[in-house]
PDB file of C-alpha atoms and ligand atoms in Angstrom:
ATOM      1  CA  MET S   1      26.810  16.555  19.158  1.00  0.00           C
ATOM      2  CA  ALA S   2      26.289  15.393  15.574  1.00  0.00           C
ATOM      3  CA  THR S   3      22.397  15.770  14.640  1.00  0.00           C
ATOM      4  CA  ILE S   4      22.942  12.935  12.201  1.00  0.00           C
ATOM      5  CA  LEU S   5      24.426   9.492  13.196  1.00  0.00           C
ATOM      6  CA  ILE S   6      25.924   7.495  10.362  1.00  0.00           C
ATOM      7  CA  ASP S   7      26.381   3.852  10.812  1.00  0.00           C
ATOM      8  CA  HIS S   8      27.877   1.937   7.817  1.00  0.00           C
ATOM      9  CA  ASP S   9      27.538  -1.872   8.376  1.00  0.00           C
ATOM     10  CA  ASP S  10      28.662  -3.732   5.252  1.00  0.00           C
ATOM     11  CA  THR S  11      26.608  -2.836   2.527  1.00  0.00           C
ATOM     12  CA  VAL S  12      23.787  -0.871   4.431  1.00  0.00           C
ATOM     13  CA  VAL S  13      24.354   2.626   5.829  1.00  0.00           C
ATOM     14  CA  THR S  14      21.844   3.794   8.588  1.00  0.00           C
ATOM     15  CA  LEU S  15      21.119   7.558   9.105  1.00  0.00           C
ATOM     16  CA  THR S  16      19.717   8.484  12.458  1.00  0.00           C
ATOM     17  CA  LEU S  17      18.165  11.783  13.082  1.00  0.00           C
ATOM     18  CA  ASN S  18      19.654  12.774  16.319  1.00  0.00           C
ATOM     19  CA  ARG S  19      17.930  15.441  18.548  1.00  0.00           C
ATOM     20  CA  PRO S  20      16.011  13.039  20.664  1.00  0.00           C
ATOM     21  CA  GLU S  21      15.479  15.653  23.449  1.00  0.00           C
ATOM     22  CA  LYS S  22      13.441  17.711  20.905  1.00  0.00           C
ATOM     23  CA  LEU S  23      11.818  14.524  19.294  1.00  0.00           C
ATOM     24  CA  ASN S  24      14.303  15.081  16.332  1.00  0.00           C
ATOM     25  CA  ALA S  25      12.680  18.341  15.200  1.00  0.00           C
ATOM     26  CA  LEU S  26      14.293  19.213  12.026  1.00  0.00           C
ATOM     27  CA  ASN S  27      16.353  22.475  12.230  1.00  0.00           C
ATOM     28  CA  ALA S  28      18.723  23.959   9.722  1.00  0.00           C
ATOM     29  CA  GLU S  29      21.693  22.337  11.303  1.00  0.00           C
ATOM     30  CA  LEU S  30      20.092  18.778  11.313  1.00  0.00           C
ATOM     31  CA  LEU S  31      18.904  19.211   7.633  1.00  0.00           C
ATOM     32  CA  GLY S  32      22.436  20.660   6.596  1.00  0.00           C
ATOM     33  CA  GLU S  33      24.179  17.536   8.361  1.00  0.00           C
ATOM     34  CA  LEU S  34      21.625  15.279   6.679  1.00  0.00           C
ATOM     35  CA  ALA S  35      22.009  16.922   3.104  1.00  0.00           C
ATOM     36  CA  ALA S  36      25.835  16.497   3.540  1.00  0.00           C
ATOM     37  CA  ALA S  37      25.425  12.710   4.499  1.00  0.00           C
ATOM     38  CA  ILE S  38      23.083  11.967   1.744  1.00  0.00           C
ATOM     39  CA  ASN S  39      25.250  13.780  -0.837  1.00  0.00           C
ATOM     40  CA  ALA S  40      28.346  11.769   0.324  1.00  0.00           C
ATOM     41  CA  LEU S  41      26.772   8.204  -0.330  1.00  0.00           C
ATOM     42  CA  PRO S  42      26.845   8.101  -4.090  1.00  0.00           C
ATOM     43  CA  THR S  43      30.829   8.249  -3.926  1.00  0.00           C
ATOM     44  CA  ASP S  44      30.879   4.934  -1.786  1.00  0.00           C
ATOM     45  CA  ALA S  45      30.150   2.056  -4.003  1.00  0.00           C
ATOM     46  CA  SER S  46      29.898  -0.278  -1.107  1.00  0.00           C
ATOM     47  CA  VAL S  47      26.639   1.144  -0.075  1.00  0.00           C
ATOM     48  CA  ARG S  48      23.938  -0.801  -1.458  1.00  0.00           C
ATOM     49  CA  CYS S  49      20.983   0.374   0.531  1.00  0.00           C
ATOM     50  CA  VAL S  50      20.155   3.057   3.271  1.00  0.00           C
ATOM     51  CA  ILE S  51      17.925   3.186   6.242  1.00  0.00           C
ATOM     52  CA  MET S  52      16.824   6.465   7.833  1.00  0.00           C
ATOM     53  CA  THR S  53      15.345   6.391  11.308  1.00  0.00           C
ATOM     54  CA  GLY S  54      15.080   8.596  14.564  1.00  0.00           C
ATOM     55  CA  ALA S  55      17.053   8.529  17.809  1.00  0.00           C
ATOM     56  CA  GLY S  56      14.973   7.711  20.947  1.00  0.00           C
ATOM     57  CA  GLU S  57      11.990   5.576  21.593  1.00  0.00           C
ATOM     58  CA  LYS S  58       9.534   8.403  20.835  1.00  0.00           C
ATOM     59  CA  ALA S  59       9.879   9.988  17.460  1.00  0.00           C
ATOM     60  CA  PHE S  60      11.186   9.576  13.787  1.00  0.00           C
ATOM     61  CA  ALA S  61      10.896  13.482  13.687  1.00  0.00           C
ATOM     62  CA  ALA S  62       8.124  15.455  15.104  1.00  0.00           C
ATOM     63  CA  GLY S  63       8.202  18.164  12.201  1.00  0.00           C
ATOM     64  CA  ALA S  64      10.250  21.029  11.232  1.00  0.00           C
ATOM     65  CA  ASP S  65      11.513  22.943  14.285  1.00  0.00           C
ATOM     66  CA  ILE S  66       8.608  25.246  15.118  1.00  0.00           C
ATOM     67  CA  VAL S  67      10.722  27.463  17.548  1.00  0.00           C
ATOM     68  CA  ALA S  68      13.316  27.948  14.701  1.00  0.00           C
ATOM     69  CA  MET S  69      10.405  28.680  12.322  1.00  0.00           C
ATOM     70  CA  SER S  70       8.229  31.010  14.393  1.00  0.00           C
ATOM     71  CA  GLU S  71      10.027  34.227  13.419  1.00  0.00           C
ATOM     72  CA  PHE S  72      10.799  33.427   9.717  1.00  0.00           C
ATOM     73  CA  THR S  73      10.200  36.006   7.135  1.00  0.00           C
ATOM     74  CA  PRO S  74       8.862  34.701   3.934  1.00  0.00           C
ATOM     75  CA  VAL S  75      12.278  34.720   2.283  1.00  0.00           C
ATOM     76  CA  GLN S  76      13.694  32.744   5.049  1.00  0.00           C
ATOM     77  CA  ALA S  77      10.846  30.359   4.955  1.00  0.00           C
ATOM     78  CA  LYS S  78      11.361  29.788   1.304  1.00  0.00           C
ATOM     79  CA  ALA S  79      15.160  28.985   1.954  1.00  0.00           C
ATOM     80  CA  PHE S  80      14.187  26.532   4.684  1.00  0.00           C
ATOM     81  CA  ALA S  81      11.503  24.897   2.340  1.00  0.00           C
ATOM     82  CA  ASP S  82      14.185  24.801  -0.424  1.00  0.00           C
ATOM     83  CA  LEU S  83      16.485  22.857   1.986  1.00  0.00           C
ATOM     84  CA  GLY S  84      13.788  20.328   2.713  1.00  0.00           C
ATOM     85  CA  HIS S  85      12.941  19.886  -1.003  1.00  0.00           C
ATOM     86  CA  GLY S  86      16.688  19.653  -1.741  1.00  0.00           C
ATOM     87  CA  ILE S  87      16.782  16.686   0.558  1.00  0.00           C
ATOM     88  CA  GLY S  88      13.752  15.032  -0.695  1.00  0.00           C
ATOM     89  CA  ARG S  89      15.148  15.208  -4.250  1.00  0.00           C
ATOM     90  CA  ALA S  90      18.707  14.000  -3.158  1.00  0.00           C
ATOM     91  CA  LEU S  91      16.991  10.948  -1.581  1.00  0.00           C
ATOM     92  CA  GLU S  92      14.971  10.319  -4.761  1.00  0.00           C
ATOM     93  CA  GLN S  93      18.149  10.523  -6.958  1.00  0.00           C
ATOM     94  CA  LEU S  94      20.224   8.369  -4.924  1.00  0.00           C
ATOM     95  CA  PRO S  95      21.151   5.164  -6.864  1.00  0.00           C
ATOM     96  CA  VAL S  96      20.176   3.112  -3.849  1.00  0.00           C
ATOM     97  CA  PRO S  97      17.024   2.725  -2.030  1.00  0.00           C
ATOM     98  CA  VAL S  98      16.234   4.347   1.068  1.00  0.00           C
ATOM     99  CA  ILE S  99      13.883   2.755   3.640  1.00  0.00           C
ATOM    100  CA  ALA S 100      12.280   4.867   6.278  1.00  0.00           C
ATOM    101  CA  ALA S 101      12.166   3.108   9.605  1.00  0.00           C
ATOM    102  CA  VAL S 102       9.544   5.200  11.250  1.00  0.00           C
ATOM    103  CA  ASN S 103      10.057   4.461  14.907  1.00  0.00           C
ATOM    104  CA  GLY S 104       7.678   6.930  16.727  1.00  0.00           C
ATOM    105  CA  TYR S 105       5.996  10.282  15.665  1.00  0.00           C
ATOM    106  CA  ALA S 106       6.564  11.111  11.988  1.00  0.00           C
ATOM    107  CA  LEU S 107       4.889  14.507  11.836  1.00  0.00           C
ATOM    108  CA  GLY S 108       4.876  17.313   9.330  1.00  0.00           C
ATOM    109  CA  GLY S 109       8.456  17.637   7.841  1.00  0.00           C
ATOM    110  CA  GLY S 110       9.430  14.335   9.621  1.00  0.00           C
ATOM    111  CA  CYS S 111       6.600  12.670   7.716  1.00  0.00           C
ATOM    112  CA  GLU S 112       7.653  14.533   4.648  1.00  0.00           C
ATOM    113  CA  LEU S 113      11.199  12.990   4.927  1.00  0.00           C
ATOM    114  CA  ALA S 114       9.704   9.646   5.250  1.00  0.00           C
ATOM    115  CA  LEU S 115       7.618  10.136   2.247  1.00  0.00           C
ATOM    116  CA  ALA S 116      10.937  11.037   0.253  1.00  0.00           C
ATOM    117  CA  CYS S 117      12.182   7.625   0.963  1.00  0.00           C
ATOM    118  CA  ASP S 118      11.461   4.697  -1.285  1.00  0.00           C
ATOM    119  CA  PHE S 119       8.967   3.146   1.231  1.00  0.00           C
ATOM    120  CA  ILE S 120       8.113   3.110   4.927  1.00  0.00           C
ATOM    121  CA  TYR S 121       8.269   0.508   7.621  1.00  0.00           C
ATOM    122  CA  ALA S 122       6.640   1.712  10.933  1.00  0.00           C
ATOM    123  CA  SER S 123       6.683   0.571  14.398  1.00  0.00           C
ATOM    124  CA  ASP S 124       3.513  -0.229  16.111  1.00  0.00           C
ATOM    125  CA  ARG S 125       3.907   2.882  18.298  1.00  0.00           C
ATOM    126  CA  ALA S 126       4.097   5.167  15.207  1.00  0.00           C
ATOM    127  CA  LYS S 127       1.953   8.098  14.656  1.00  0.00           C
ATOM    128  CA  LEU S 128       1.873   9.923  11.384  1.00  0.00           C
ATOM    129  CA  SER S 129       0.357  13.311  10.380  1.00  0.00           C
ATOM    130  CA  GLN S 130       0.498  16.355   8.424  1.00  0.00           C
ATOM    131  CA  PRO S 131      -0.492  18.769  11.192  1.00  0.00           C
ATOM    132  CA  GLU S 132       0.712  22.191   9.605  1.00  0.00           C
ATOM    133  CA  VAL S 133      -2.687  23.598   9.459  1.00  0.00           C
ATOM    134  CA  ASN S 134      -2.783  23.789  13.255  1.00  0.00           C
ATOM    135  CA  LEU S 135       0.182  26.071  13.038  1.00  0.00           C
ATOM    136  CA  GLY S 136      -1.553  28.179  10.337  1.00  0.00           C
ATOM    137  CA  VAL S 137       0.653  26.872   7.473  1.00  0.00           C
ATOM    138  CA  ILE S 138       0.850  24.001   5.063  1.00  0.00           C
ATOM    139  CA  PRO S 139       3.318  21.266   4.489  1.00  0.00           C
ATOM    140  CA  GLY S 140       6.663  22.701   3.137  1.00  0.00           C
ATOM    141  CA  PHE S 141       8.947  19.759   2.232  1.00  0.00           C
ATOM    142  CA  GLY S 142       6.779  18.056  -0.228  1.00  0.00           C
ATOM    143  CA  GLY S 143       3.761  16.538   1.818  1.00  0.00           C
ATOM    144  CA  THR S 144       1.166  18.142  -0.365  1.00  0.00           C
ATOM    145  CA  GLN S 145       2.460  16.264  -3.347  1.00  0.00           C
ATOM    146  CA  ARG S 146       4.113  12.951  -2.206  1.00  0.00           C
ATOM    147  CA  LEU S 147       1.368  12.198   0.078  1.00  0.00           C
ATOM    148  CA  ALA S 148      -1.427  12.480  -2.457  1.00  0.00           C
ATOM    149  CA  ARG S 149       0.909  10.314  -4.867  1.00  0.00           C
ATOM    150  CA  ARG S 150       1.135   7.686  -2.184  1.00  0.00           C
ATOM    151  CA  VAL S 151      -2.209   7.576  -0.707  1.00  0.00           C
ATOM    152  CA  GLY S 152      -4.442   9.141  -3.460  1.00  0.00           C
ATOM    153  CA  GLU S 153      -5.444  12.852  -3.845  1.00  0.00           C
ATOM    154  CA  ALA S 154      -8.773  12.823  -1.818  1.00  0.00           C
ATOM    155  CA  ARG S 155      -7.134  11.277   1.289  1.00  0.00           C
ATOM    156  CA  ALA S 156      -4.271  13.481   1.213  1.00  0.00           C
ATOM    157  CA  ARG S 157      -6.591  16.612   0.836  1.00  0.00           C
ATOM    158  CA  GLU S 158      -8.410  14.968   4.010  1.00  0.00           C
ATOM    159  CA  LEU S 159      -5.260  14.502   5.947  1.00  0.00           C
ATOM    160  CA  CYS S 160      -3.690  17.749   5.254  1.00  0.00           C
ATOM    161  CA  MET S 161      -6.895  19.721   5.855  1.00  0.00           C
ATOM    162  CA  THR S 162      -7.776  18.110   9.183  1.00  0.00           C
ATOM    163  CA  GLY S 163      -4.250  17.669  10.506  1.00  0.00           C
ATOM    164  CA  ASP S 164      -5.395  14.161  11.696  1.00  0.00           C
ATOM    165  CA  THR S 165      -2.865  11.946  13.274  1.00  0.00           C
ATOM    166  CA  LEU S 166      -3.186   8.310  11.994  1.00  0.00           C
ATOM    167  CA  THR S 167      -1.981   5.147  14.041  1.00  0.00           C
ATOM    168  CA  ALA S 168       0.677   2.843  12.193  1.00  0.00           C
ATOM    169  CA  ASP S 169      -2.359   0.426  11.448  1.00  0.00           C
ATOM    170  CA  GLU S 170      -4.535   3.195  10.078  1.00  0.00           C
ATOM    171  CA  ALA S 171      -1.587   4.371   8.025  1.00  0.00           C
ATOM    172  CA  LEU S 172      -1.025   0.781   6.842  1.00  0.00           C
ATOM    173  CA  ARG S 173      -4.584   0.517   5.732  1.00  0.00           C
ATOM    174  CA  ILE S 174      -4.273   3.366   3.324  1.00  0.00           C
ATOM    175  CA  GLY S 175      -0.803   2.453   1.924  1.00  0.00           C
ATOM    176  CA  TRP S 176       1.017   5.296   3.678  1.00  0.00           C
ATOM    177  CA  VAL S 177       3.309   2.757   5.146  1.00  0.00           C
ATOM    178  CA  ASN S 178       4.189  -0.762   3.716  1.00  0.00           C
ATOM    179  CA  ALA S 179       4.493  -2.741   7.058  1.00  0.00           C
ATOM    180  CA  VAL S 180       3.804  -2.358  10.747  1.00  0.00           C
ATOM    181  CA  VAL S 181       6.315  -4.145  13.169  1.00  0.00           C
ATOM    182  CA  PRO S 182       6.452  -4.407  16.972  1.00  0.00           C
ATOM    183  CA  ALA S 183       8.845  -1.608  18.207  1.00  0.00           C
ATOM    184  CA  ALA S 184      11.655  -3.802  19.376  1.00  0.00           C
ATOM    185  CA  GLU S 185      11.842  -5.579  16.066  1.00  0.00           C
ATOM    186  CA  LEU S 186      11.582  -2.583  13.618  1.00  0.00           C
ATOM    187  CA  LEU S 187      15.177  -1.945  12.968  1.00  0.00           C
ATOM    188  CA  PRO S 188      16.098  -5.857  12.789  1.00  0.00           C
ATOM    189  CA  LYS S 189      13.444  -6.198  10.275  1.00  0.00           C
ATOM    190  CA  VAL S 190      14.175  -3.168   8.235  1.00  0.00           C
ATOM    191  CA  ARG S 191      17.852  -4.239   8.287  1.00  0.00           C
ATOM    192  CA  GLU S 192      16.700  -7.718   6.993  1.00  0.00           C
ATOM    193  CA  VAL S 193      14.781  -5.943   4.049  1.00  0.00           C
ATOM    194  CA  ALA S 194      17.789  -3.688   3.388  1.00  0.00           C
ATOM    195  CA  ARG S 195      20.366  -6.734   3.081  1.00  0.00           C
ATOM    196  CA  LYS S 196      17.954  -8.482   0.778  1.00  0.00           C
ATOM    197  CA  ILE S 197      17.723  -5.509  -1.496  1.00  0.00           C
ATOM    198  CA  ALA S 198      21.561  -5.021  -1.186  1.00  0.00           C
ATOM    199  CA  SER S 199      22.265  -8.549  -2.381  1.00  0.00           C
ATOM    200  CA  LYS S 200      20.329  -7.935  -5.721  1.00  0.00           C
ATOM    201  CA  GLY S 201      22.140  -6.427  -8.820  1.00  0.00           C
ATOM    202  CA  PRO S 202      22.942  -2.837  -7.903  1.00  0.00           C
ATOM    203  CA  LEU S 203      22.463  -1.578 -11.386  1.00  0.00           C
ATOM    204  CA  ALA S 204      19.042  -3.131 -11.726  1.00  0.00           C
ATOM    205  CA  ILE S 205      17.882  -1.680  -8.377  1.00  0.00           C
ATOM    206  CA  ALA S 206      19.026   1.754  -9.587  1.00  0.00           C
ATOM    207  CA  ALA S 207      17.340   1.234 -12.826  1.00  0.00           C
ATOM    208  CA  LEU S 208      14.139   0.247 -11.091  1.00  0.00           C
ATOM    209  CA  LYS S 209      14.235   3.314  -8.772  1.00  0.00           C
ATOM    210  CA  ARG S 210      14.837   5.827 -11.582  1.00  0.00           C
ATOM    211  CA  VAL S 211      12.016   4.405 -13.928  1.00  0.00           C
ATOM    212  CA  ILE S 212       9.541   4.039 -11.225  1.00  0.00           C
ATOM    213  CA  ALA S 213      10.231   7.646  -9.900  1.00  0.00           C
ATOM    214  CA  ARG S 214      10.468   9.180 -13.521  1.00  0.00           C
ATOM    215  CA  GLY S 215       7.669   7.137 -14.839  1.00  0.00           C
ATOM    216  CA  ALA S 216       5.177   8.668 -12.370  1.00  0.00           C
ATOM    217  CA  ASP S 217       5.753  12.178 -13.933  1.00  0.00           C
ATOM    218  CA  VAL S 218       5.254  11.342 -17.544  1.00  0.00           C
ATOM    219  CA  PRO S 219       2.325   9.565 -19.595  1.00  0.00           C
ATOM    220  CA  LEU S 220       2.084   5.891 -19.465  1.00  0.00           C
ATOM    221  CA  ALA S 221       3.467   5.360 -23.064  1.00  0.00           C
ATOM    222  CA  THR S 222       6.408   7.576 -22.256  1.00  0.00           C
ATOM    223  CA  ALA S 223       6.937   5.629 -18.982  1.00  0.00           C
ATOM    224  CA  ASN S 224       6.906   2.227 -20.583  1.00  0.00           C
ATOM    225  CA  GLU S 225       9.386   3.446 -23.062  1.00  0.00           C
ATOM    226  CA  LEU S 226      11.580   4.389 -20.172  1.00  0.00           C
ATOM    227  CA  GLU S 227      11.289   0.909 -18.755  1.00  0.00           C
ATOM    228  CA  ALA S 228      12.021  -0.770 -22.126  1.00  0.00           C
ATOM    229  CA  THR S 229      15.209   1.484 -22.511  1.00  0.00           C
ATOM    230  CA  ALA S 230      16.340   0.738 -19.144  1.00  0.00           C
ATOM    231  CA  PHE S 231      15.811  -2.975 -19.327  1.00  0.00           C
ATOM    232  CA  ALA S 232      17.640  -3.140 -22.666  1.00  0.00           C
ATOM    233  CA  ALA S 233      20.484  -1.008 -21.328  1.00  0.00           C
ATOM    234  CA  LEU S 234      20.883  -3.736 -18.504  1.00  0.00           C
ATOM    235  CA  PHE S 235      21.921  -6.104 -21.266  1.00  0.00           C
ATOM    236  CA  GLY S 236      25.117  -4.396 -21.642  1.00  0.00           C
ATOM    237  CA  THR S 237      26.243  -5.327 -18.045  1.00  0.00           C
ATOM    238  CA  HIS S 238      28.295  -7.895 -16.352  1.00  0.00           C
ATOM    239  CA  ASP S 239      25.469  -8.156 -13.648  1.00  0.00           C
ATOM    240  CA  GLN S 240      22.874  -9.252 -16.240  1.00  0.00           C
ATOM    241  CA  ARG S 241      25.135 -11.980 -17.743  1.00  0.00           C
ATOM    242  CA  GLU S 242      26.347 -13.148 -14.171  1.00  0.00           C
ATOM    243  CA  GLY S 243      22.680 -13.167 -13.072  1.00  0.00           C
ATOM    244  CA  MET S 244      21.578 -15.467 -15.825  1.00  0.00           C
ATOM    245  CA  ARG S 245      24.521 -17.358 -15.767  1.00  0.00           C
ATOM    246  CA  ALA S 246      24.062 -18.051 -12.201  1.00  0.00           C
ATOM    247  CA  PHE S 247      20.442 -19.289 -12.867  1.00  0.00           C
ATOM    248  CA  ALA S 248      21.628 -21.687 -15.356  1.00  0.00           C
ATOM    249  CA  GLU S 249      24.125 -22.967 -13.081  1.00  0.00           C
ATOM    250  CA  LYS S 250      21.798 -23.247 -10.088  1.00  0.00           C
ATOM    251  CA  ARG S 251      23.984 -21.146  -7.753  1.00  0.00           C
ATOM    252  CA  PRO S 252      23.667 -17.647  -6.310  1.00  0.00           C
ATOM    253  CA  ALA S 253      24.636 -14.734  -8.368  1.00  0.00           C
ATOM    254  CA  LYS S 254      27.611 -12.630  -7.521  1.00  0.00           C
ATOM    255  CA  PHE S 255      26.708  -8.986  -8.520  1.00  0.00           C
ATOM    256  CA  GLU S 256      29.517  -6.340  -9.088  1.00  0.00           C
ATOM    257  CA  GLY S 257      27.631  -3.337  -9.988  1.00  0.00           C
ATOM    258  CA  ARG S 258      29.203  -3.235 -13.432  1.00  0.00           C
TER     259      ARG S 258
HETATM  260  N1  CAA J 301       9.530  21.838  16.884  1.00  0.00           N
HETATM  261  C1  CAA J 301      10.323  22.282  17.871  1.00  0.00           C
HETATM  262  N2  CAA J 301      10.451  21.525  19.205  1.00  0.00           N
HETATM  263  C2  CAA J 301       9.546  20.475  19.267  1.00  0.00           C
HETATM  264  C3  CAA J 301       8.722  19.841  18.041  1.00  0.00           C
HETATM  265  C4  CAA J 301       8.947  20.708  16.963  1.00  0.00           C
HETATM  266  N3  CAA J 301       8.254  20.122  15.776  1.00  0.00           N
HETATM  267  N4  CAA J 301       8.113  18.944  18.306  1.00  0.00           N
HETATM  268  C5  CAA J 301       8.562  18.632  19.790  1.00  0.00           C
HETATM  269  N5  CAA J 301       9.491  19.355  20.174  1.00  0.00           N
HETATM  270  C6  CAA J 301      10.073  19.570  21.531  1.00  0.00           C
HETATM  271  C7  CAA J 301       8.998  20.010  22.637  1.00  0.00           C
HETATM  272  O1  CAA J 301       9.023  21.632  22.653  1.00  0.00           O
HETATM  273  C8  CAA J 301       9.788  19.697  23.892  1.00  0.00           C
HETATM  274  O2  CAA J 301      10.902  20.429  24.159  1.00  0.00           O
HETATM  275  P1  CAA J 301      11.115  21.052  25.671  1.00  0.00           P
HETATM  276  O3  CAA J 301      11.351  19.734  26.349  1.00  0.00           O
HETATM  277  O4  CAA J 301      12.134  22.096  25.575  1.00  0.00           O
HETATM  278  O5  CAA J 301       9.851  21.585  26.055  1.00  0.00           O
HETATM  279  C9  CAA J 301      10.393  18.218  23.446  1.00  0.00           C
HETATM  280  O6  CAA J 301      10.529  18.343  21.913  1.00  0.00           O
HETATM  281  C10 CAA J 301       9.482  17.041  23.620  1.00  0.00           C
HETATM  282  O7  CAA J 301       8.131  17.452  23.267  1.00  0.00           O
HETATM  283  P2  CAA J 301       6.879  17.406  24.005  1.00  0.00           P
HETATM  284  O8  CAA J 301       7.206  17.705  25.609  1.00  0.00           O
HETATM  285  O9  CAA J 301       5.840  18.208  23.543  1.00  0.00           O
HETATM  286  O10 CAA J 301       6.512  15.750  23.953  1.00  0.00           O
HETATM  287  P3  CAA J 301       5.023  15.375  24.014  1.00  0.00           P
HETATM  288  O11 CAA J 301       5.168  13.670  24.174  1.00  0.00           O
HETATM  289  O12 CAA J 301       4.141  15.905  25.158  1.00  0.00           O
HETATM  290  O13 CAA J 301       4.207  15.781  22.715  1.00  0.00           O
HETATM  291  C11 CAA J 301       4.096  15.889  20.268  1.00  0.00           C
HETATM  292  C12 CAA J 301       4.848  15.134  21.520  1.00  0.00           C
HETATM  293  C13 CAA J 301       2.654  15.451  20.260  1.00  0.00           C
HETATM  294  C14 CAA J 301       4.726  15.312  19.045  1.00  0.00           C
HETATM  295  C15 CAA J 301       4.373  17.237  20.453  1.00  0.00           C
HETATM  296  O14 CAA J 301       5.670  17.671  20.760  1.00  0.00           O
HETATM  297  C16 CAA J 301       3.912  18.118  19.248  1.00  0.00           C
HETATM  298  O15 CAA J 301       2.693  18.331  18.959  1.00  0.00           O
HETATM  299  N6  CAA J 301       4.973  18.611  18.530  1.00  0.00           N
HETATM  300  C17 CAA J 301       4.744  19.429  17.272  1.00  0.00           C
HETATM  301  C18 CAA J 301       4.323  18.580  16.186  1.00  0.00           C
HETATM  302  C19 CAA J 301       4.210  19.527  15.049  1.00  0.00           C
HETATM  303  O16 CAA J 301       3.246  20.416  14.874  1.00  0.00           O
HETATM  304  N7  CAA J 301       4.877  19.168  13.730  1.00  0.00           N
HETATM  305  C20 CAA J 301       4.860  20.058  12.596  1.00  0.00           C
HETATM  306  C21 CAA J 301       5.851  21.106  12.452  1.00  0.00           C
HETATM  307  S1  CAA J 301       5.568  22.071  11.168  1.00  0.00           S
HETATM  308  C22 CAA J 301       6.361  21.472   9.666  1.00  0.00           C
HETATM  309  O17 CAA J 301       6.971  20.294   9.902  1.00  0.00           O
HETATM  310  C23 CAA J 301       6.225  22.091   8.538  1.00  0.00           C
HETATM  311  C24 CAA J 301       6.889  21.538   7.298  1.00  0.00           C
HETATM  312  O18 CAA J 301       6.276  20.772   6.667  1.00  0.00           O
HETATM  313  C25 CAA J 301       8.118  21.648   6.853  1.00  0.00           C
END
């Protein structure tokens, strides 16, 4: 059975983590299939937005597979962490947005995958934590860094040091997730947001994603320069001319990604 399900509906691809009997715990097989699925996306120009979610009602992903990790040597643990980090980087470098639809537990590595997505919508049943300290380790797929950037360093320190689990509403309050939606409405709502994003100019969306991500790593003046350069480059595109012409003609724009 595939550990990643891929559903392509018009312009939106949904990737589903699929080991529901193990709460979608992330083993090397699942991570390998996920990396392959993500790496195949940029070759398909029809894809304008991606959704990542978990199979079953209980979990997005309850973390890295503890059974698989328990006998790791440091060298194996580093290779496993590199696999997770590679996926985080691949998600960030995709030219299209990725929305995490967190339908249940997002713990440890599961939460770290969600944090590498552009933003998170959570079901009202979701629970989020970085519980690695309970196992005598620390987050290994980027949680120490991305959680701090998402909710602030002091809150991230507290969450990672206590391993506390937050409800979806608590996570919403600190900006860990963008919205909380009744469980049955989560995927329809996320699909609606994905389709809205997919209807915008894809070159503008790709530029936005790149500028926001790269801008976070450099001084403000450099980040603003990145923005101005990307803004200017869009004026060489068909989509800019079409978008502004459509405004003048009072009709919806038809973007072509060129
Ligand atoms: N790894 C491996 N198997 C897991 C798992 C995990 N992270 N999480 C759940 N499972 C398995 C359980 O062992 C169980 O399998 P069996 O039926 O074969 O016994 C099955 O999934 C169902 O889980 P539970 O019976 O435990 O379900 P529950 O509802 O009683 O509890 C839970 C749910 C609170 C999420 C509990 O499963 C749990 O605490 N899981 C571990 C969470 C965790 O510590 N995650 C962090 C992992 S470390 C990490 O991710 C490192 C990193 O940063 C890369």
